[in-house]
Amino acid sequence: MKQTLRALAPGSAAALLFLLSPAGSHAQQAPVRPVAIKFGKPEPADFEAKNFVGDSAAGAVVLYDYGSAHFRLDGLSFKLESDRITRIKILKKSGYDAATIEVPLYHQNQSEEKIVSLKGFTYNEVGGKIEKIKLETSQAFTEERTKNVRVRKFTLPNVREGAVIEYSYTVTSDFLSQFQDWTFQRDIPTRWSEFQAIIPEYFDYKMLMQGYEPLALQTKEQSTTQYLASERVQVADGATLGGNTSHSATRSDAIMAQATTYHWAMQNVPALRDEPYMTTMRDYVARINFELAGERMPGQAYHNVAGTWGKINSDLLSDSDFGGQLERLGFLEASLKPLVAQYPDPAARAAAVRELIVKAVKYDGTNRVFASGPLKKSYELHRGTSADVNLLLIAALRQAGLAVQPVLLSTRNHGRVNQNFPLLQQFNYVVGVLPLADGKDLLLDATEPLLPCGMLPSRCLSQAGRLVAAQEAEGRWVSLAPAQSHNHFQQVTMTVDEQGNLSGQVRDEHGGYSGAAAREKLQQLGEKKYVTELAGQHPGWEVPSYKFSEVNEVGKPLALSYELRQPAATPGAAQELYINPLEAFGSRQNPFRHADRTYPVDFGAPTQEVILLTLTLPPGYTAELPKPTVLELPDQGGRYMYAASSPTPGTVQLMSRLNLTKPVYGAEEYASLREFYRLALAKQAEALVIKKK
């Protein structure tokens, strides 16, 4: 039986990821827009249970979220002010986290963003009346998040099930390039989210809309706005016996300028749910981002302030913590010289140099682009960040005569890189690339001893990285698509007796990225706990003996050979036996539980899972062979095969082979992928009927 799976539901929404150009923006038909809330006065409907019946799965609901950003002159300099008003309904204890608010504030040198006019209230219905509790702003505190970002945190008081909370604040900023993004979507449903930006003609911003939810409102309007500029000047008082005197005064001038008001809103935005095979939630959440591209101040020419890949390239190479670290490493010369002579082949030499670095420096789990200090120090301490380890690797490879160049990338949990925005902060990791004679790129990373040379850690499988080339014209995007897959192979030889007791031998092999994950787990648990956990996943399993092999041969699959016994559920001989031999060795649950999904399924690498099982029947019994099955995903995206045969009398051989050929499947492929898994797992779980002759 062969089935080709086609789209089983209307096409899912494609990723909404594009630049919002002023020319492309236009007014749309207004949606059913809620009345703006009156801060401090909740609506009676906010406390009526009937209005939240449809939100039974949520812990809380955003009722109203409004933000606006505008510019004002402070003296002769512009400041950016961002206002926010938010009201949230708490439905369950699981929604209490929504009452803790975090406001990121950027700071650099002596300047910092500030939060002002912070207000908040909690409303509880008590005895038919509304009790109002005020937020004590003195209890808010600040947490240093990164080198340039601190977070102001506060929690609304006396929150309980059924409460309504609201808060408002303003953020003032001197950093016009740090225009705060607006997020329309959260991990709880949002009834209405609205954002307005009023931008004077002096500033040019690129606007990037991201996500998978449609806009309910998008408008753009031109207007004339007055800005008041002021400065301190010296004013003469006139002649005195001592000469002329003067005093300082403030002079103010009104400046009329064209301004553009951008307005966006989303209505009934579903919660962004965490699902299997995602990168980071930031890649999928509906939001709008801003990047300052240029300035055109009065009387001055347009000044382009947007970054370019060429400028990022040159800045990195001239930086003492990046390009400055890639000079010759004298302290490694004695160790590298023998490797140059021993390995004339570039790929083999790269592997030998990488092995030297892997054994010398341990990755501390911190991801960075820039080195944390001199590479010699990391080498002597035998520990460093990803940048310390991999910049040391690149420098060592260069000293060994290999033309290796750095490649910037963003790890899967850091977020997707937008190639249209040349921003260094999009990246948090660096690896090396060695072009080979066959035109292929050898990607090099020394942070993971459990991986062979040329295989990037799974955290780095983010589709593309940016080459940092010595010449700007050589800059390019490097594919991070892996040549390796998630490989799992199981060969099972078993015997069943007339009571239904199973016993036999299993050889379990994990290769590629599955091999790396299995070795990491083995390293953490040890052999005994590893096998105990394996047996514990299957009720009734007994594993009397086992043996691991190829543990340290990271280029080969990790192999586990073990003896298996599984007692029958009910003792005594039977005329008919019903067993599910493949179910114990395959997945039991479809990872794709929800009927729909609006964002991609990202496995990181292709997948192959094979189970080959040979079963010896009890004397005098025969088996009804299940029908063979072939399932295919559209566009050669994957294939599942199931076959059953009887190679010799008294034996049954079952084969299950699942192949997913693509690392990433789009949202429009989700319905087919989900059904593909459902049918494959149902076939694996199909009972084998064994009857006495």
GROMACS .gro file of N, CA and C in nm, residues 215-317:
model
  309
  215LEU      N    1  -0.237   4.165   1.071
  215LEU     CA    2  -0.265   4.296   1.129
  215LEU      C    3  -0.413   4.327   1.114
  216ALA      N    4  -0.472   4.379   1.219
  216ALA     CA    5  -0.610   4.425   1.213
  216ALA      C    6  -0.616   4.571   1.170
  217LEU      N    7  -0.504   4.641   1.188
  217LEU     CA    8  -0.501   4.784   1.157
  217LEU      C    9  -0.360   4.820   1.114
  218GLN      N   10  -0.349   4.894   1.004
  218GLN     CA   11  -0.221   4.946   0.959
  218GLN      C   12  -0.246   5.075   0.881
  219THR      N   13  -0.207   5.187   0.938
  219THR     CA   14  -0.227   5.315   0.871
  219THR      C   15  -0.102   5.400   0.880
  220LYS      N   16  -0.097   5.500   0.793
  220LYS     CA   17   0.013   5.596   0.793
  220LYS      C   18  -0.045   5.732   0.757
  221GLU      N   19  -0.014   5.834   0.839
  221GLU     CA   20  -0.067   5.968   0.815
  221GLU      C   21   0.043   6.072   0.828
  222GLN      N   22   0.039   6.174   0.743
  222GLN     CA   23   0.134   6.285   0.748
  222GLN      C   24   0.070   6.403   0.820
  223SER      N   25   0.151   6.473   0.898
  223SER     CA   26   0.101   6.591   0.968
  223SER      C   27   0.217   6.686   0.996
  224THR      N   28   0.183   6.805   1.035
  224THR     CA   29   0.283   6.903   1.075
  224THR      C   30   0.285   6.911   1.227
  225THR      N   31   0.404   6.899   1.284
  225THR     CA   32   0.419   6.896   1.429
  225THR      C   33   0.515   7.005   1.473
  226GLN      N   34   0.488   7.064   1.587
  226GLN     CA   35   0.575   7.168   1.641
  226GLN      C   36   0.666   7.109   1.747
  227TYR      N   37   0.796   7.138   1.733
  227TYR     CA   38   0.897   7.098   1.831
  227TYR      C   39   0.959   7.226   1.887
  228LEU      N   40   0.975   7.230   2.019
  228LEU     CA   41   1.026   7.349   2.086
  228LEU      C   42   1.172   7.328   2.122
  229ALA      N   43   1.262   7.401   2.054
  229ALA     CA   44   1.406   7.393   2.082
  229ALA      C   45   1.444   7.504   2.178
  230SER      N   46   1.531   7.473   2.273
  230SER     CA   47   1.575   7.573   2.370
  230SER      C   48   1.723   7.558   2.397
  231GLU      N   49   1.787   7.672   2.428
  231GLU     CA   50   1.929   7.668   2.463
  231GLU      C   51   1.960   7.783   2.557
  232ARG      N   52   2.067   7.767   2.635
  232ARG     CA   53   2.112   7.871   2.726
  232ARG      C   54   2.203   7.966   2.650
  233VAL      N   55   2.176   8.097   2.661
  233VAL     CA   56   2.257   8.199   2.593
  233VAL      C   57   2.297   8.305   2.694
  234GLN      N   58   2.404   8.377   2.664
  234GLN     CA   59   2.447   8.490   2.746
  234GLN      C   60   2.383   8.617   2.693
  235VAL      N   61   2.321   8.692   2.784
  235VAL     CA   62   2.252   8.816   2.749
  235VAL      C   63   2.319   8.932   2.822
  236ALA      N   64   2.358   9.035   2.745
  236ALA     CA   65   2.426   9.152   2.805
  236ALA      C   66   2.327   9.234   2.887
  237ASP      N   67   2.374   9.281   3.007
  237ASP     CA   68   2.289   9.365   3.093
  237ASP      C   69   2.308   9.513   3.066
  238GLY      N   70   2.418   9.549   2.997
  238GLY     CA   71   2.445   9.690   2.972
  238GLY      C   72   2.572   9.735   3.044
  239ALA      N   73   2.607   9.864   3.028
  239ALA     CA   74   2.732   9.918   3.083
  239ALA      C   75   2.715   9.952   3.231
  240THR      N   76   2.817   9.921   3.309
  240THR     CA   77   2.823   9.957   3.451
  240THR      C   78   2.959  10.017   3.477
  241LEU      N   79   2.984  10.062   3.602
  241LEU     CA   80   3.114  10.117   3.636
  241LEU      C   81   3.224  10.014   3.616
  242GLY      N   82   3.187   9.890   3.632
  242GLY     CA   83   3.288   9.784   3.617
  242GLY      C   84   3.297   9.731   3.475
  243GLY      N   85   3.219   9.782   3.386
  243GLY     CA   86   3.220   9.731   3.249
  243GLY      C   87   3.088   9.660   3.219
  244ASN      N   88   3.084   9.597   3.103
  244ASN     CA   89   2.962   9.526   3.061
  244ASN      C   90   2.937   9.403   3.150
  245THR      N   91   2.813   9.378   3.180
  245THR     CA   92   2.776   9.257   3.254
  245THR      C   93   2.674   9.179   3.171
  246SER      N   94   2.662   9.052   3.204
  246SER     CA   95   2.568   8.967   3.131
  246SER      C   96   2.516   8.859   3.224
  247HIS      N   97   2.411   8.794   3.179
  247HIS     CA   98   2.358   8.680   3.253
  247HIS      C   99   2.307   8.577   3.152
  248SER      N  100   2.293   8.457   3.201
  248SER     CA  101   2.245   8.351   3.111
  248SER      C  102   2.093   8.348   3.112
  249ALA      N  103   2.039   8.312   2.996
  249ALA     CA  104   1.894   8.301   2.982
  249ALA      C  105   1.863   8.189   2.884
  250THR      N  106   1.739   8.145   2.888
  250THR     CA  107   1.696   8.038   2.797
  250THR      C  108   1.624   8.099   2.678
  251ARG      N  109   1.672   8.061   2.560
  251ARG     CA  110   1.606   8.108   2.438
  251ARG      C  111   1.535   7.989   2.374
  252SER      N  112   1.408   8.008   2.342
  252SER     CA  113   1.329   7.900   2.284
  252SER      C  114   1.283   7.937   2.145
  253ASP      N  115   1.286   7.839   2.057
  253ASP     CA  116   1.239   7.859   1.920
  253ASP      C  117   1.148   7.744   1.882
  254ALA      N  118   1.038   7.776   1.819
  254ALA     CA  119   0.946   7.673   1.771
  254ALA      C  120   0.990   7.628   1.632
  255ILE      N  121   1.000   7.496   1.614
  255ILE     CA  122   1.038   7.439   1.486
  255ILE      C  123   0.920   7.358   1.434
  256MET      N  124   0.876   7.391   1.315
  256MET     CA  125   0.767   7.316   1.253
  256MET      C  126   0.827   7.211   1.160
  257ALA      N  127   0.782   7.089   1.173
  257ALA     CA  128   0.838   6.981   1.092
  257ALA      C  129   0.728   6.883   1.053
  258GLN      N  130   0.749   6.821   0.939
  258GLN     CA  131   0.659   6.714   0.897
  258GLN      C  132   0.685   6.589   0.982
  259ALA      N  133   0.581   6.522   1.021
  259ALA     CA  134   0.593   6.398   1.098
  259ALA      C  135   0.498   6.294   1.038
  260THR      N  136   0.539   6.169   1.050
  260THR     CA  137   0.456   6.059   1.001
  260THR      C  138   0.410   5.976   1.120
  261THR      N  139   0.281   5.955   1.127
  261THR     CA  140   0.224   5.872   1.233
  261THR      C  141   0.192   5.734   1.176
  262TYR      N  142   0.260   5.633   1.228
  262TYR     CA  143   0.235   5.494   1.189
  262TYR      C  144   0.150   5.429   1.298
  263HIS      N  145   0.055   5.348   1.255
  263HIS     CA  146  -0.040   5.291   1.350
  263HIS      C  147  -0.063   5.146   1.312
  264TRP      N  148  -0.043   5.056   1.409
  264TRP     CA  149  -0.064   4.913   1.385
  264TRP      C  150  -0.145   4.854   1.501
  265ALA      N  151  -0.222   4.752   1.472
  265ALA     CA  152  -0.295   4.682   1.578
  265ALA      C  153  -0.321   4.538   1.536
  266MET      N  154  -0.330   4.450   1.635
  266MET     CA  155  -0.373   4.312   1.615
  266MET      C  156  -0.484   4.282   1.714
  267GLN      N  157  -0.576   4.199   1.670
  267GLN     CA  158  -0.695   4.167   1.750
  267GLN      C  159  -0.706   4.016   1.768
  268ASN      N  160  -0.742   3.975   1.891
  268ASN     CA  161  -0.760   3.833   1.922
  268ASN      C  162  -0.639   3.750   1.881
  269VAL      N  163  -0.526   3.790   1.932
  269VAL     CA  164  -0.401   3.722   1.900
  269VAL      C  165  -0.388   3.599   1.990
  270PRO      N  166  -0.372   3.479   1.933
  270PRO     CA  167  -0.361   3.360   2.017
  270PRO      C  168  -0.228   3.358   2.093
  271ALA      N  169  -0.226   3.282   2.200
  271ALA     CA  170  -0.101   3.265   2.275
  271ALA      C  171   0.001   3.194   2.188
  272LEU      N  172   0.125   3.236   2.197
  272LEU     CA  173   0.233   3.167   2.126
  272LEU      C  174   0.272   3.048   2.211
  273ARG      N  175   0.243   2.930   2.163
  273ARG     CA  176   0.266   2.811   2.243
  273ARG      C  177   0.400   2.748   2.206
  274ASP      N  178   0.464   2.691   2.306
  274ASP     CA  179   0.591   2.622   2.287
  274ASP      C  180   0.562   2.482   2.235
  275GLU      N  181   0.620   2.449   2.121
  275GLU     CA  182   0.594   2.320   2.058
  275GLU      C  183   0.726   2.251   2.026
  276PRO      N  184   0.721   2.120   1.998
  276PRO     CA  185   0.845   2.050   1.965
  276PRO      C  186   0.909   2.105   1.838
  277TYR      N  187   1.041   2.095   1.834
  277TYR     CA  188   1.119   2.132   1.716
  277TYR      C  189   1.101   2.279   1.679
  278MET      N  190   1.118   2.365   1.780
  278MET     CA  191   1.125   2.508   1.760
  278MET      C  192   1.268   2.553   1.789
  279THR      N  193   1.304   2.670   1.739
  279THR     CA  194   1.433   2.728   1.775
  279THR      C  195   1.413   2.808   1.903
  280THR      N  196   1.382   2.937   1.891
  280THR     CA  197   1.349   3.018   2.007
  280THR      C  198   1.218   3.089   1.981
  281MET      N  199   1.143   3.115   2.087
  281MET     CA  200   1.013   3.180   2.071
  281MET      C  201   1.026   3.316   2.002
  282ARG      N  202   1.143   3.380   2.018
  282ARG     CA  203   1.162   3.512   1.957
  282ARG      C  204   1.155   3.506   1.805
  283ASP      N  205   1.181   3.390   1.747
  283ASP     CA  206   1.176   3.377   1.602
  283ASP      C  207   1.033   3.377   1.548
  284TYR      N  208   0.935   3.352   1.632
  284TYR     CA  209   0.799   3.329   1.585
  284TYR      C  210   0.697   3.430   1.638
  285VAL      N  211   0.732   3.502   1.741
  285VAL     CA  212   0.637   3.594   1.802
  285VAL      C  213   0.606   3.710   1.708
  286ALA      N  214   0.481   3.754   1.706
  286ALA     CA  215   0.439   3.867   1.623
  286ALA      C  216   0.489   3.996   1.687
  287ARG      N  217   0.572   4.069   1.613
  287ARG     CA  218   0.628   4.193   1.667
  287ARG      C  219   0.673   4.282   1.552
  288ILE      N  220   0.704   4.408   1.584
  288ILE     CA  221   0.759   4.500   1.486
  288ILE      C  222   0.890   4.555   1.542
  289ASN      N  223   0.994   4.553   1.460
  289ASN     CA  224   1.126   4.600   1.500
  289ASN      C  225   1.162   4.726   1.421
  290PHE      N  226   1.246   4.808   1.481
  290PHE     CA  227   1.288   4.933   1.418
  290PHE      C  228   1.441   4.941   1.415
  291GLU      N  229   1.494   4.990   1.304
  291GLU     CA  230   1.638   5.017   1.296
  291GLU      C  231   1.659   5.154   1.235
  292LEU      N  232   1.736   5.239   1.303
  292LEU     CA  233   1.766   5.371   1.250
  292LEU      C  234   1.857   5.358   1.129
  293ALA      N  235   1.809   5.408   1.014
  293ALA     CA  236   1.885   5.396   0.889
  293ALA      C  237   1.956   5.525   0.854
  294GLY      N  238   1.897   5.641   0.889
  294GLY     CA  239   1.961   5.767   0.851
  294GLY      C  240   1.899   5.885   0.924
  295GLU      N  241   1.968   5.998   0.918
  295GLU     CA  242   1.922   6.123   0.979
  295GLU      C  243   1.934   6.234   0.877
  296ARG      N  244   1.839   6.328   0.880
  296ARG     CA  245   1.844   6.445   0.793
  296ARG      C  246   1.808   6.567   0.877
  297MET      N  247   1.903   6.618   0.954
  297MET     CA  248   1.876   6.731   1.043
  297MET      C  249   1.866   6.860   0.961
  298PRO      N  250   1.796   6.962   1.013
  298PRO     CA  251   1.777   7.088   0.939
  298PRO      C  252   1.910   7.148   0.895
  299GLY      N  253   1.916   7.185   0.766
  299GLY     CA  254   2.036   7.249   0.713
  299GLY      C  255   2.152   7.154   0.687
  300GLN      N  256   2.131   7.022   0.707
  300GLN     CA  257   2.238   6.925   0.686
  300GLN      C  258   2.196   6.821   0.583
  301ALA      N  259   2.296   6.760   0.522
  301ALA     CA  260   2.270   6.655   0.424
  301ALA      C  261   2.229   6.527   0.496
  302TYR      N  262   2.165   6.439   0.422
  302TYR     CA  263   2.123   6.309   0.478
  302TYR      C  264   2.246   6.231   0.521
  303HIS      N  265   2.240   6.179   0.644
  303HIS     CA  266   2.352   6.102   0.699
  303HIS      C  267   2.308   5.958   0.719
  304ASN      N  268   2.370   5.867   0.645
  304ASN     CA  269   2.336   5.725   0.655
  304ASN      C  270   2.406   5.666   0.777
  305VAL      N  271   2.328   5.618   0.873
  305VAL     CA  272   2.387   5.561   0.994
  305VAL      C  273   2.368   5.410   1.001
  306ALA      N  274   2.298   5.355   0.902
  306ALA     CA  275   2.276   5.210   0.903
  306ALA      C  276   2.407   5.138   0.879
  307GLY      N  277   2.422   5.026   0.943
  307GLY     CA  278   2.542   4.946   0.924
  307GLY      C  279   2.541   4.876   0.789
  308THR      N  280   2.657   4.832   0.747
  308THR     CA  281   2.670   4.750   0.626
  308THR      C  282   2.752   4.627   0.663
  309TRP      N  283   2.737   4.523   0.585
  309TRP     CA  284   2.816   4.403   0.612
  309TRP      C  285   2.964   4.432   0.595
  310GLY      N  286   2.997   4.519   0.501
  310GLY     CA  287   3.137   4.555   0.483
  310GLY      C  288   3.195   4.625   0.603
  311LYS      N  289   3.117   4.718   0.663
  311LYS     CA  290   3.166   4.789   0.781
  311LYS      C  291   3.181   4.695   0.900
  312ILE      N  292   3.082   4.606   0.918
  312ILE     CA  293   3.092   4.507   1.026
  312ILE      C  294   3.217   4.422   1.007
  313ASN      N  295   3.241   4.384   0.883
  313ASN     CA  296   3.358   4.303   0.848
  313ASN      C  297   3.488   4.373   0.889
  314SER      N  298   3.504   4.499   0.846
  314SER     CA  299   3.628   4.572   0.876
  314SER      C  300   3.641   4.603   1.024
  315ASP      N  301   3.529   4.634   1.091
  315ASP     CA  302   3.535   4.663   1.235
  315ASP      C  303   3.580   4.540   1.313
  316LEU      N  304   3.530   4.423   1.274
  316LEU     CA  305   3.568   4.300   1.344
  316LEU      C  306   3.716   4.269   1.325
  317LEU      N  307   3.763   4.282   1.203
  317LEU     CA  308   3.903   4.248   1.176
  317LEU      C  309   4.000   4.343   1.245
   0.00000   0.00000   0.00000
